[in-house]
Tab-separated table of C-alpha atoms and ligand atoms in Angstrom:
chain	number	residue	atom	x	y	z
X	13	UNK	CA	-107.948	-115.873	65.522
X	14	UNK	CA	-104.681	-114.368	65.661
X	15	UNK	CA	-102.324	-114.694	69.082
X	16	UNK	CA	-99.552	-112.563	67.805
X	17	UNK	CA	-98.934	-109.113	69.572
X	18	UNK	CA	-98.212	-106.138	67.504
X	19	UNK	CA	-94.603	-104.866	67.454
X	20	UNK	CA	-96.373	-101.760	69.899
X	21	UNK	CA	-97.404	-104.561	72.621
X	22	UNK	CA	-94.015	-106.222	72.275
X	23	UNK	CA	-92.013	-103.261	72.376
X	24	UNK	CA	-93.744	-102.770	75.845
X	25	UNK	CA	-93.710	-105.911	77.240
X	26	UNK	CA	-89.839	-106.068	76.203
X	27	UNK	CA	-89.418	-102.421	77.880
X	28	UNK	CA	-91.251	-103.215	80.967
X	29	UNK	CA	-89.565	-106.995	81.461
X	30	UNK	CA	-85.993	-105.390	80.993
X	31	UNK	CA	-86.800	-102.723	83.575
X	32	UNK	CA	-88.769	-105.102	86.182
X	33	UNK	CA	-86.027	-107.599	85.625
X	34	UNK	CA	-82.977	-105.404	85.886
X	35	UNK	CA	-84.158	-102.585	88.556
X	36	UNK	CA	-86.992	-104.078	90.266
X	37	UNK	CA	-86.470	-107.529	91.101
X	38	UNK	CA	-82.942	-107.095	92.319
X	39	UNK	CA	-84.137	-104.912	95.224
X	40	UNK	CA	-87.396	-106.428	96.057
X	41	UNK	CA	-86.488	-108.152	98.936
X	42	UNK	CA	-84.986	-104.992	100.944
X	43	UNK	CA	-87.919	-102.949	99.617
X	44	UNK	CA	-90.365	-105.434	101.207
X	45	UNK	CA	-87.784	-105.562	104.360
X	46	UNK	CA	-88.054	-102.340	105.233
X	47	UNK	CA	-91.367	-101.544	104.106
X	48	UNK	CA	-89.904	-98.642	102.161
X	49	UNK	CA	-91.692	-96.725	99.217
X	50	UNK	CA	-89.616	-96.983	95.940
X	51	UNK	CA	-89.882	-92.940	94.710
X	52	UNK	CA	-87.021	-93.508	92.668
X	53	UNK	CA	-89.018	-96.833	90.895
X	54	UNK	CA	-91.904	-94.904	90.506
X	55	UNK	CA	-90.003	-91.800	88.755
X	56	UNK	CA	-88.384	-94.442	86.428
X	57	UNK	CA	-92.181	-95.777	85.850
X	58	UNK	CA	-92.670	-92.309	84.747
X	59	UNK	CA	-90.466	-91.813	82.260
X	60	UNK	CA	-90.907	-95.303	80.691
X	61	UNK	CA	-94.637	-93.846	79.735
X	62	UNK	CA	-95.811	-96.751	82.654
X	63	UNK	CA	-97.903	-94.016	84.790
X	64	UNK	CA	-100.036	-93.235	82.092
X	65	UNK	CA	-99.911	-96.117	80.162
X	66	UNK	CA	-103.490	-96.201	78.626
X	67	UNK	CA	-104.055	-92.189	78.762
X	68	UNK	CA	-104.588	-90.560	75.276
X	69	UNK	CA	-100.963	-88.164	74.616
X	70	UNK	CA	-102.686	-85.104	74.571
X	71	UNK	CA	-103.699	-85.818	78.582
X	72	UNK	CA	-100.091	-86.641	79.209
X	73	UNK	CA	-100.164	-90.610	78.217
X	74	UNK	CA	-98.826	-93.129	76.532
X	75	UNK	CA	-101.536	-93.260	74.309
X	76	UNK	CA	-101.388	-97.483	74.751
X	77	UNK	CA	-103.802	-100.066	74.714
X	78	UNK	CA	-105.088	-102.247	77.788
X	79	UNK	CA	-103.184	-105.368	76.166
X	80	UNK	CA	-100.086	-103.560	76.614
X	81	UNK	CA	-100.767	-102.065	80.053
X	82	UNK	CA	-101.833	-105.677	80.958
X	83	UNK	CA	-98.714	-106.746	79.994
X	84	UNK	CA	-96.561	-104.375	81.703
X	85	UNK	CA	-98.630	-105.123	84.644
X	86	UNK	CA	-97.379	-109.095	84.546
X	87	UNK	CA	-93.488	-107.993	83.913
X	88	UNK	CA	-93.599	-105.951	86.807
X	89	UNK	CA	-95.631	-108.289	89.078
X	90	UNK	CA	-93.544	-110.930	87.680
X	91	UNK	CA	-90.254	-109.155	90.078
X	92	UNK	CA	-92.426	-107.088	92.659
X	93	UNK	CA	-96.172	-106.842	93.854
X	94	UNK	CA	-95.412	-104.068	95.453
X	95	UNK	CA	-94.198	-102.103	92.494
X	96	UNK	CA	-96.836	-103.687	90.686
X	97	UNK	CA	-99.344	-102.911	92.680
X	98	UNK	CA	-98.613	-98.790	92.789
X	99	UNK	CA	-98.243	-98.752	89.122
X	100	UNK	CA	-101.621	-100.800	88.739
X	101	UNK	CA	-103.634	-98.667	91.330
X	102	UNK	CA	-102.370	-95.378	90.240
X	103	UNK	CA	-103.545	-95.897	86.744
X	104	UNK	CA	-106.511	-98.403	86.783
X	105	UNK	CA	-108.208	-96.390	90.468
X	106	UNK	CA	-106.422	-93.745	90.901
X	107	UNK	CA	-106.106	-91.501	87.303
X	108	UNK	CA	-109.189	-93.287	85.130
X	109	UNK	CA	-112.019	-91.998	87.090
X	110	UNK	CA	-110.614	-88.551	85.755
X	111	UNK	CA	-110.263	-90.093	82.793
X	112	UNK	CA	-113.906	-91.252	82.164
X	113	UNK	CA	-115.888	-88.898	83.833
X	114	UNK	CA	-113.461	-85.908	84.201
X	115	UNK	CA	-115.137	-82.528	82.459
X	116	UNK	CA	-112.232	-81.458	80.091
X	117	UNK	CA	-110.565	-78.750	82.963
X	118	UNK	CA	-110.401	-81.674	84.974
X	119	UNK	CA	-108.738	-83.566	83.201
X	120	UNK	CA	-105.983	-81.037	82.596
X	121	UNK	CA	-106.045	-79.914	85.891
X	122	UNK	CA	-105.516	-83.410	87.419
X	123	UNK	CA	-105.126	-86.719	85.176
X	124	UNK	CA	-102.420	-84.690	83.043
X	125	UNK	CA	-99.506	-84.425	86.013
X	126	UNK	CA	-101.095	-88.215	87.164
X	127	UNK	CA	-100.650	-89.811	83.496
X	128	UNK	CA	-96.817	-87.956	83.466
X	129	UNK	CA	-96.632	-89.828	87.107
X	130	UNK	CA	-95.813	-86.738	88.901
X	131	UNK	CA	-98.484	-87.297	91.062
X	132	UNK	CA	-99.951	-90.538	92.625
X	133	UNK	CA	-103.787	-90.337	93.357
X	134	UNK	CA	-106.093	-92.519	95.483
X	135	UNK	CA	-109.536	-94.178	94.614
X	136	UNK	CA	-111.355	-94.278	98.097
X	137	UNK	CA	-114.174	-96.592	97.757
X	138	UNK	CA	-113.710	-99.169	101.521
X	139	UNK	CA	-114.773	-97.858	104.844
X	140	UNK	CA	-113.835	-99.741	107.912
X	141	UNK	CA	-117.888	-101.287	108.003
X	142	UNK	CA	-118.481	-101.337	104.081
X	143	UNK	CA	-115.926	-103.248	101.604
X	144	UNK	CA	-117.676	-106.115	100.078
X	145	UNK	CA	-120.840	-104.248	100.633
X	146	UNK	CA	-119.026	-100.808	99.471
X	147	UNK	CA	-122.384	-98.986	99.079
X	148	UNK	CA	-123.310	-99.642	102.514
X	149	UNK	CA	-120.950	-95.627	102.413
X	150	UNK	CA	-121.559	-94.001	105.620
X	151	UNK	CA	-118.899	-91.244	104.480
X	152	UNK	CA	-121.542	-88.365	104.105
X	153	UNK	CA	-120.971	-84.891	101.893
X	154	UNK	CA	-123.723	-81.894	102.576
X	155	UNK	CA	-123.411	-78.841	99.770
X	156	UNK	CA	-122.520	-75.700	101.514
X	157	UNK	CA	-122.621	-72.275	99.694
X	158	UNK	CA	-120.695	-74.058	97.079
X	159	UNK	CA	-119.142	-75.971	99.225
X	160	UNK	CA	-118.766	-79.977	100.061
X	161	UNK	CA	-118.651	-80.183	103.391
X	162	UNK	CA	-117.035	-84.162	104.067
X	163	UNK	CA	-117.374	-86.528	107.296
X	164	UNK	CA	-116.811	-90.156	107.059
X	165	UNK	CA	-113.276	-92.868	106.899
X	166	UNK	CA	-111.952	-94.472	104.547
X	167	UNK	CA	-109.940	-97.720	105.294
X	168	UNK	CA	-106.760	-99.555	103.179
X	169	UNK	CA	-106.656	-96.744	100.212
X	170	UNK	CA	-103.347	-97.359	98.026
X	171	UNK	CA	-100.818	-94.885	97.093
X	172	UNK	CA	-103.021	-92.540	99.082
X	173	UNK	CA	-99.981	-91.211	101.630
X	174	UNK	CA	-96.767	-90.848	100.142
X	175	UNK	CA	-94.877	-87.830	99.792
X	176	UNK	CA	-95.994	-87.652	96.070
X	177	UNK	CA	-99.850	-88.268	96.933
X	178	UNK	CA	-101.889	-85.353	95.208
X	179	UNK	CA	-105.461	-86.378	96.606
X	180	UNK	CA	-107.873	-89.378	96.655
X	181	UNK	CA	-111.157	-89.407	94.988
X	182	UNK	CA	-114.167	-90.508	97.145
X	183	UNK	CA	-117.583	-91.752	97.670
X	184	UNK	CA	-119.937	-90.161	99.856
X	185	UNK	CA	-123.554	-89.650	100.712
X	186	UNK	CA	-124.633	-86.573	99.247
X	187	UNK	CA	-128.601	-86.783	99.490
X	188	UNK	CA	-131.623	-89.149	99.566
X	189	UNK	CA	-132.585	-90.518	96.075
X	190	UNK	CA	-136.554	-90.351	95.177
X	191	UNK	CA	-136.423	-93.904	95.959
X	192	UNK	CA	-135.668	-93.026	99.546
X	193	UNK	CA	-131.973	-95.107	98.986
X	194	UNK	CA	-128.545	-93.082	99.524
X	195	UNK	CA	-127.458	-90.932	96.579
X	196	UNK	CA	-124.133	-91.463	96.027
X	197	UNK	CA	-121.363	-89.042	94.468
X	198	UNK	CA	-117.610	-89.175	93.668
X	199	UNK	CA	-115.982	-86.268	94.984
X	200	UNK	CA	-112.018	-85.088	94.619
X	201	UNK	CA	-110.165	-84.437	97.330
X	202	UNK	CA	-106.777	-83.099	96.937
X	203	UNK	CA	-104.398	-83.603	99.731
X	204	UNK	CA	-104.140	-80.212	101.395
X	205	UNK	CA	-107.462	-79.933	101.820
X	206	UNK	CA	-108.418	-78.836	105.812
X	207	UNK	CA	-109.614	-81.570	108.030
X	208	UNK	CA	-108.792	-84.257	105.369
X	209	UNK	CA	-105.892	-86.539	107.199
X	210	UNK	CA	-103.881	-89.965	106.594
X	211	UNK	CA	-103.170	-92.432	109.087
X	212	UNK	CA	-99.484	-93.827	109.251
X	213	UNK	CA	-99.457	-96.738	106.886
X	214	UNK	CA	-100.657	-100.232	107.805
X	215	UNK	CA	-98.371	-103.133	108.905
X	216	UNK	CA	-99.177	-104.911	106.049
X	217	UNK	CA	-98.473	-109.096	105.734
X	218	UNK	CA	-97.486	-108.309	101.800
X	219	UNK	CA	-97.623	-105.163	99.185
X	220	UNK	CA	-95.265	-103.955	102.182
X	221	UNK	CA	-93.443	-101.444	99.715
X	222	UNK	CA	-96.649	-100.474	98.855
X	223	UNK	CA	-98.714	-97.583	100.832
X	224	UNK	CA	-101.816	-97.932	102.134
X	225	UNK	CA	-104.062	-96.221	104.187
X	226	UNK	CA	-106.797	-94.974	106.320
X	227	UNK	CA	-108.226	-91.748	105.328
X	228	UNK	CA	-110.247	-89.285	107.733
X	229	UNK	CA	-112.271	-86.590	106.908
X	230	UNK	CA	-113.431	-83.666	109.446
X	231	UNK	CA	-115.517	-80.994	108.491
X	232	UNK	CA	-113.071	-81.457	105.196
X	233	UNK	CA	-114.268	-78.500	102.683
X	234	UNK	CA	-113.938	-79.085	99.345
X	235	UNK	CA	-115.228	-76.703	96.534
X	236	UNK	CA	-118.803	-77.770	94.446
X	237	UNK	CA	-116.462	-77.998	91.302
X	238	UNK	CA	-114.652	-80.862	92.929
X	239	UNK	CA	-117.627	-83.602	92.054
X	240	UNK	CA	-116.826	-86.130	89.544
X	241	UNK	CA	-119.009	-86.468	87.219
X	242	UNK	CA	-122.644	-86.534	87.599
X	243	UNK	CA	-124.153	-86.178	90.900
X	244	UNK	CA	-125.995	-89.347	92.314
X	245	UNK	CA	-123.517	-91.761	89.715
X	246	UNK	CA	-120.735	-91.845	92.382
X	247	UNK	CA	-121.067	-95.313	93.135
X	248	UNK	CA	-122.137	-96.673	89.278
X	249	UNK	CA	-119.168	-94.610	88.745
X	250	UNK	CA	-116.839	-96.484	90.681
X	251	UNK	CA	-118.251	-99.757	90.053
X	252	UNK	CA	-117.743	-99.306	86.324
X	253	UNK	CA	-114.242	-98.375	87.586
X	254	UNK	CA	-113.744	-101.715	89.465
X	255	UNK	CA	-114.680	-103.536	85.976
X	256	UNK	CA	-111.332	-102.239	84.757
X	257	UNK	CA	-109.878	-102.954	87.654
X	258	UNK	CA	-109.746	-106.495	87.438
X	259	UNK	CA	-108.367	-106.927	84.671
X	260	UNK	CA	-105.261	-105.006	86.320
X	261	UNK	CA	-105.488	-107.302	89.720
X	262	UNK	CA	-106.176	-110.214	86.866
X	263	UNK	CA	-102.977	-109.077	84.811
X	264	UNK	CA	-100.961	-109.120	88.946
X	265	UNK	CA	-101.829	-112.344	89.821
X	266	UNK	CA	-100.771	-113.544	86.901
X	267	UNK	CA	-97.506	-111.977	87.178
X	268	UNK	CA	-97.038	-112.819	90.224
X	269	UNK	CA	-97.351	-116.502	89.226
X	270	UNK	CA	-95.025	-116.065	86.633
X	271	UNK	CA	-92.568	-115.149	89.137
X	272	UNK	CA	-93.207	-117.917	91.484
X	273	UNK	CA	-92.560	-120.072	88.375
X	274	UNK	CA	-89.278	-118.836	87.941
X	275	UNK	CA	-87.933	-119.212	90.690
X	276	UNK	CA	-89.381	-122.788	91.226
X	277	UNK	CA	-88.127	-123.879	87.791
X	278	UNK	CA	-84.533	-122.556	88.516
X	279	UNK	CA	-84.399	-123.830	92.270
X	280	UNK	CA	-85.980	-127.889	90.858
X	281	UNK	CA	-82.237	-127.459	88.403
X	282	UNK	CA	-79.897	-126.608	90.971
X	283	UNK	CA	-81.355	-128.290	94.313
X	284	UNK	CA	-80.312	-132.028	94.242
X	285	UNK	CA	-81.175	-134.612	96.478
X	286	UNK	CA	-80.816	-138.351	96.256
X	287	UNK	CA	-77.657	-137.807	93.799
X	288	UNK	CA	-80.186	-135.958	90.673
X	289	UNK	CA	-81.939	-132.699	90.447
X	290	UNK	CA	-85.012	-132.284	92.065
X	291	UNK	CA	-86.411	-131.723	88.565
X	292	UNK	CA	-85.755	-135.042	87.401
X	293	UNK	CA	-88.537	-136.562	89.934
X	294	UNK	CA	-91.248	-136.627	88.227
X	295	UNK	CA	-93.609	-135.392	91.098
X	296	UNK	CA	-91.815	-132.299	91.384
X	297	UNK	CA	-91.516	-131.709	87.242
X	298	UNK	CA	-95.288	-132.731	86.902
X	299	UNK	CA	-96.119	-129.637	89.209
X	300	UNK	CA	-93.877	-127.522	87.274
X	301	UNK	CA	-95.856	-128.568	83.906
X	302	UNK	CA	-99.082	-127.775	86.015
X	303	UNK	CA	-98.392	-124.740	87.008
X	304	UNK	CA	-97.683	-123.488	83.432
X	305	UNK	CA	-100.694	-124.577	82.223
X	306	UNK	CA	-102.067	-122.526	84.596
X	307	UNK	CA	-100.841	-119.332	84.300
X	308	UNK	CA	-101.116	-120.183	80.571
X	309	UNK	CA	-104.596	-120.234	80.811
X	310	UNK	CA	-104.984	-117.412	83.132
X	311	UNK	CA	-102.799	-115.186	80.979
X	312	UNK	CA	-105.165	-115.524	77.877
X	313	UNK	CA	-108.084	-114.855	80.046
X	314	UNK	CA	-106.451	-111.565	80.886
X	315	UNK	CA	-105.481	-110.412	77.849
X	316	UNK	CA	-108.911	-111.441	76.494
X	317	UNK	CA	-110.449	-109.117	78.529
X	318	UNK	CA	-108.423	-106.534	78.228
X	319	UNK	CA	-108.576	-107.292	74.071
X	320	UNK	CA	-112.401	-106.681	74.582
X	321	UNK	CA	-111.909	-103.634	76.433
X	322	UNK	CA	-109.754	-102.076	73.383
X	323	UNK	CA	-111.962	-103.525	71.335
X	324	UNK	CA	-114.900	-101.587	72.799
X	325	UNK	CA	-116.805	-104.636	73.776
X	326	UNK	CA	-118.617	-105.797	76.585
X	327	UNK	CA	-115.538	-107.286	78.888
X	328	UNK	CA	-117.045	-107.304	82.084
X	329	UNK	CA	-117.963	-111.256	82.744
X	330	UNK	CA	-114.347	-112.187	81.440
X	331	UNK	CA	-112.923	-109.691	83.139
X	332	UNK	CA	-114.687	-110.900	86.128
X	333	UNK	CA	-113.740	-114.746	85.349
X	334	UNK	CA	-110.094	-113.590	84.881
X	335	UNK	CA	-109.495	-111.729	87.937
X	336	UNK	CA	-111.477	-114.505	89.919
X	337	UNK	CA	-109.365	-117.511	87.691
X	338	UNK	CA	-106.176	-115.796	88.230
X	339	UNK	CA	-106.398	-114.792	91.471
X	340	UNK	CA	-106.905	-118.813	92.304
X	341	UNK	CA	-104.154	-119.750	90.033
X	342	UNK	CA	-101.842	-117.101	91.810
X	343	UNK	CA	-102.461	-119.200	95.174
X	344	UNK	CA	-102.464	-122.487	93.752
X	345	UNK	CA	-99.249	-121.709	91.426
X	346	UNK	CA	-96.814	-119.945	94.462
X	347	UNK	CA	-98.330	-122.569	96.984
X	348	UNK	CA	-96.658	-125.406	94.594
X	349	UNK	CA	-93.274	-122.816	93.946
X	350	UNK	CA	-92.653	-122.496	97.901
X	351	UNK	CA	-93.306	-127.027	97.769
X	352	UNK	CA	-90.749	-127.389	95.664
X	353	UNK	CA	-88.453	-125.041	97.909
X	354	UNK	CA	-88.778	-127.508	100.830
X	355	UNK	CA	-87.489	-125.578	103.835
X	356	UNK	CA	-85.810	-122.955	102.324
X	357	UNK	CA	-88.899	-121.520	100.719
X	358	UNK	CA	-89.989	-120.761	104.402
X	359	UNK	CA	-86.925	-118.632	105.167
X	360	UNK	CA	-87.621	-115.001	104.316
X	361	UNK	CA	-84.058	-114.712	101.816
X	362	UNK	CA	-86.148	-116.956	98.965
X	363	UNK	CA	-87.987	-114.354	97.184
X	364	UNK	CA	-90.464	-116.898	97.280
X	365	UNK	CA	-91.533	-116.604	100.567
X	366	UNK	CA	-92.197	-113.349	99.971
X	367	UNK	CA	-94.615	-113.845	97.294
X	368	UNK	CA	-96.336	-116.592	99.334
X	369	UNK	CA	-97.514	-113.289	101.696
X	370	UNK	CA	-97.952	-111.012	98.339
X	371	UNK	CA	-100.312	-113.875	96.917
X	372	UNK	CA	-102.863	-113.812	99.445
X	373	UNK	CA	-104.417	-110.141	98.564
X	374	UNK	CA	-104.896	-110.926	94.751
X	375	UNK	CA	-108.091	-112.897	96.235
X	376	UNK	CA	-109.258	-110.074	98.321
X	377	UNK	CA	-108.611	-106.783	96.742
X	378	UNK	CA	-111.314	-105.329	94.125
X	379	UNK	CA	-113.635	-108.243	94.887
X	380	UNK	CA	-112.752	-111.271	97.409
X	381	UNK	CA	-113.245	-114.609	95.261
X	382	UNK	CA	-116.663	-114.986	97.309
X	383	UNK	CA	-117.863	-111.424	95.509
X	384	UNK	CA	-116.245	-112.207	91.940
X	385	UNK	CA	-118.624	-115.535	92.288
X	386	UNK	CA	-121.334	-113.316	93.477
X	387	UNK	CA	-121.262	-111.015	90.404
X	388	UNK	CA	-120.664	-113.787	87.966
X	389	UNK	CA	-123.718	-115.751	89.098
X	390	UNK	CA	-125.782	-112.477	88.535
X	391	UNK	CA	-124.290	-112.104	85.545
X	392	UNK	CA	-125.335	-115.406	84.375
X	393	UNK	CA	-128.868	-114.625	85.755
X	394	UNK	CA	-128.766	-116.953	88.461
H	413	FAD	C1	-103.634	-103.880	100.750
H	413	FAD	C2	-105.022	-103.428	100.402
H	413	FAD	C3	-105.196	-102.385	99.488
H	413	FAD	C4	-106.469	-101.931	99.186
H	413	FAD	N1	-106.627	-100.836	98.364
H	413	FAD	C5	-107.867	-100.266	98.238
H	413	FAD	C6	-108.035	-99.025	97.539
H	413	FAD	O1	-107.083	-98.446	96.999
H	413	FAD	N2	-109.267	-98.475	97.493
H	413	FAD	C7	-110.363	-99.068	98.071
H	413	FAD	O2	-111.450	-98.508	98.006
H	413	FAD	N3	-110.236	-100.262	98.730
H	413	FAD	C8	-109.022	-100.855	98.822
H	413	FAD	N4	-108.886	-102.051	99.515
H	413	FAD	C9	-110.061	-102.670	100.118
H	413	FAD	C10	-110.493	-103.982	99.486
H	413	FAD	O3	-111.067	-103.750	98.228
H	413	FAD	C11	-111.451	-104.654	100.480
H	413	FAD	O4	-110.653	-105.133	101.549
H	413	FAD	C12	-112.244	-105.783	99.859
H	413	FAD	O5	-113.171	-105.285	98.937
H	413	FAD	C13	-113.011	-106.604	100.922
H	413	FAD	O6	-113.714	-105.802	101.792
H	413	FAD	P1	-113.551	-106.025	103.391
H	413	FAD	O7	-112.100	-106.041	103.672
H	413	FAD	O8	-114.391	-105.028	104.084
H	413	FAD	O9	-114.106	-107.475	103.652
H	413	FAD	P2	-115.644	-107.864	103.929
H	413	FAD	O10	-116.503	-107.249	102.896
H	413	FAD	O11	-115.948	-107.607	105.352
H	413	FAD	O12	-115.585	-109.427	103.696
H	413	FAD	C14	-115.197	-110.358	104.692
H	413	FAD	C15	-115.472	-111.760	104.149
H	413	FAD	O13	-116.878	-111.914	103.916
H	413	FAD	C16	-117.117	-112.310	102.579
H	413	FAD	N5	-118.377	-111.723	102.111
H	413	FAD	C17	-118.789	-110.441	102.216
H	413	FAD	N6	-119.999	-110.301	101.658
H	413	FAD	C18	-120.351	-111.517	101.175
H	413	FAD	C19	-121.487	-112.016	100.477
H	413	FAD	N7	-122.520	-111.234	100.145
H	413	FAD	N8	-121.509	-113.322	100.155
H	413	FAD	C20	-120.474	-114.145	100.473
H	413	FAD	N9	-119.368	-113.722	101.122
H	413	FAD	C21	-119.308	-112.425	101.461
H	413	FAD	C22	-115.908	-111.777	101.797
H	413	FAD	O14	-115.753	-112.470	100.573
H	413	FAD	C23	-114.795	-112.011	102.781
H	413	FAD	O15	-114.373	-113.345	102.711
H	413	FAD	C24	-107.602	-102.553	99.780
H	413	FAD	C25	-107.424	-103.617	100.677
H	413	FAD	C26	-106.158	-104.034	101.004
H	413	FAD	C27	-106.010	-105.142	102.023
């Protein structure tokens, strides 16, 4: 077994730690503040290659593994969810559905200007009554003389209303299969599209320089060329999508831990109390040796599964046990950071009471914990 990145995955990791560190982290806080979109962040995403990270050069990419995008993923979440979190969605939702099931015009037409990050895109899978149970989709699509005529919502889609949003990609009903269940499609809607609209975004409690969501379609028209791959395969489609997925929301969490442990590392060293450094108690340094044994572990799991992915493997159970392990460890590990803040870590200038609120969507997002254990158990045929 062999540990060692190549110099390709360091060169990233080095790239995207120097940016997150130097541009991102320093303006987190006001970012989150004012709940305000970084379009300058994203642009400089763009021309680091981030956007299109794992996207084949000829469609506009970086042509770079999953390890790599897994680790630019942590470096990033390691200064800001937020920033994270539209990188992550934009290429893991938002531009691989193009990418795997995109006919070769759509690919050009859309995942080229997506993997170049000119564009953000949206992956519009949640209605207001069907997350957990997604294909529960009520969103319905009838074929019109060639063309999709869409009714339905769409609740909390990502990156789906900024001023750089090119479209969302969505399910909806488009027939009855033989089997008398729902036949689902994937269907592309760009944003100009009549009768398709955004809502303002959410108050969120974290991701707050993030954008989010709800999207309403009205007699939206869309033309028959917009379906995404095969009809009926929408939601195996999207599912197969999610599998990816996690290792991104895996590769955040894990991140964002790593962040948490920064800052709790360097606050134990300076804080003092009862004439030492809080670091010198042993209850406070036996967290800090706990909660890098955590993300330790959660960090291989990761980049296992993303390691399987490259490797053209199965990766879906680790993947699976990643996001759901990391996700826990992300809770557990800023939970213990904000501790060993005492009060402080409750007043909102500590970055890490700002990644106490970011933590709590790593469990909910693509999977709550409850569905990740769900899935598992299948997949272990229980
Ligand atoms: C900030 C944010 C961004 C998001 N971005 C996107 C996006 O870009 N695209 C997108 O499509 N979606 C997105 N989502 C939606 C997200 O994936 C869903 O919120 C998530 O899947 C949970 O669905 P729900 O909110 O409807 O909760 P529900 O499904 O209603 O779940 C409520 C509770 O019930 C539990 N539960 C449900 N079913 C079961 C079961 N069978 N067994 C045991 N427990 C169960 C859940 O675990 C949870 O604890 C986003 C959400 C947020 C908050």
């Amino acid at each position: 077994m062999n540990f060692d990145l190549t110099d390709e995955q360091k060169a990233i990791q080095g790239l995207a730690r120097d940016f997150a560190q130097n541009e991102v982290k320093p303006r987190a806080e006001v970012m989150d503040r004012e709940e305000a979109f970084p379009y300058d962040l994203v642009a400089k995403m763009a021309e680091l290659g981030f956007m299109g990270l794992p996207f084949p050069e000829e469609f506009g990419g970086a042509g770079a593994d999953t390890v790599s995008y897994a680790l630019a993923v942590m470096e990033i979440a390691r200064a800001d969810a937020s920033t994270a979190i539209t990188m992550a969605a934009h290429v893991s939702l938002g531009a691989s559905p193009f990418y795997r099931f995109g006919t070769q015009e759509q690919k050009e037409r859309y995942l080229v200007p997506l993997a170049q990050g000119k564009q953000l895109w949206g992956f519009g899978l949640t209605e207001p009554n069907a997350g957990s149970d997604a294909g529960n989709c009520q969103t319905k699509a009838v074929l019109r003389d060639g063309t999709w005529i869409v009714n339905g919502t769409k609740a909390f889609i990502t990156n789906s209303g900024t001023d750089i949003s090119g479209g969302t990609t969505i399910t909806a009903v488009t027939g009855t299969r033989p089997d008398g269940k729902p036949e689902i499609s994937n269907l592309i809607v760009p944003q100009a599209t009549p009768g398709f609209t955004r809502s303002k975004k959410y108050k969120k409690m974290g991701w707050r320089a993030s954008d989010t969501r709800e999207l309403a379609f009205v007699d939206a028209r869309v033309p028959e060329a917009n379906l995404l791959g095969k009809r009926g395969e929408g939601y195996s489609q999207f599912l197969q999508i999610l599998d990816g997925g996690r290792i991104s929301v895996a590769a955040l969490s894990v991140g964002l831990a790593m962040g948490a442990y920064d800052e709790a590392l360097a606050y134990a060293k300076e804080r003092h109390a009862f004439g030492r450094p809080i670091s010198k108690f042993q209850a406070i340094a036996f967290k800090l040796v706990d909660m890098l044994c955590e993300i330790e572990h959660a960090k291989l799991m990761t980049l296992r599964a993303a390691w399987e992915k490259d490797a053209g493997r199965e990766f879906e159970q680790t993947a699976s046990l990643a996001k759901l392990y990391a996700a826990e460890v992300s809770h557990r590990v800023v939970n213990e950071a904000l501790q060993i803040h005492g009060g402080y870590g409750f007043m909102d200038e500590y970055p890490i009471s700002r990644m106490y609120r970011d933590q709590k969507i790593n469990e909910i997002g693509e999977g709550t914990n409850e569905v990740q254990r769900l899935v598992l158990a299948r997949m272990m045929g229980l």
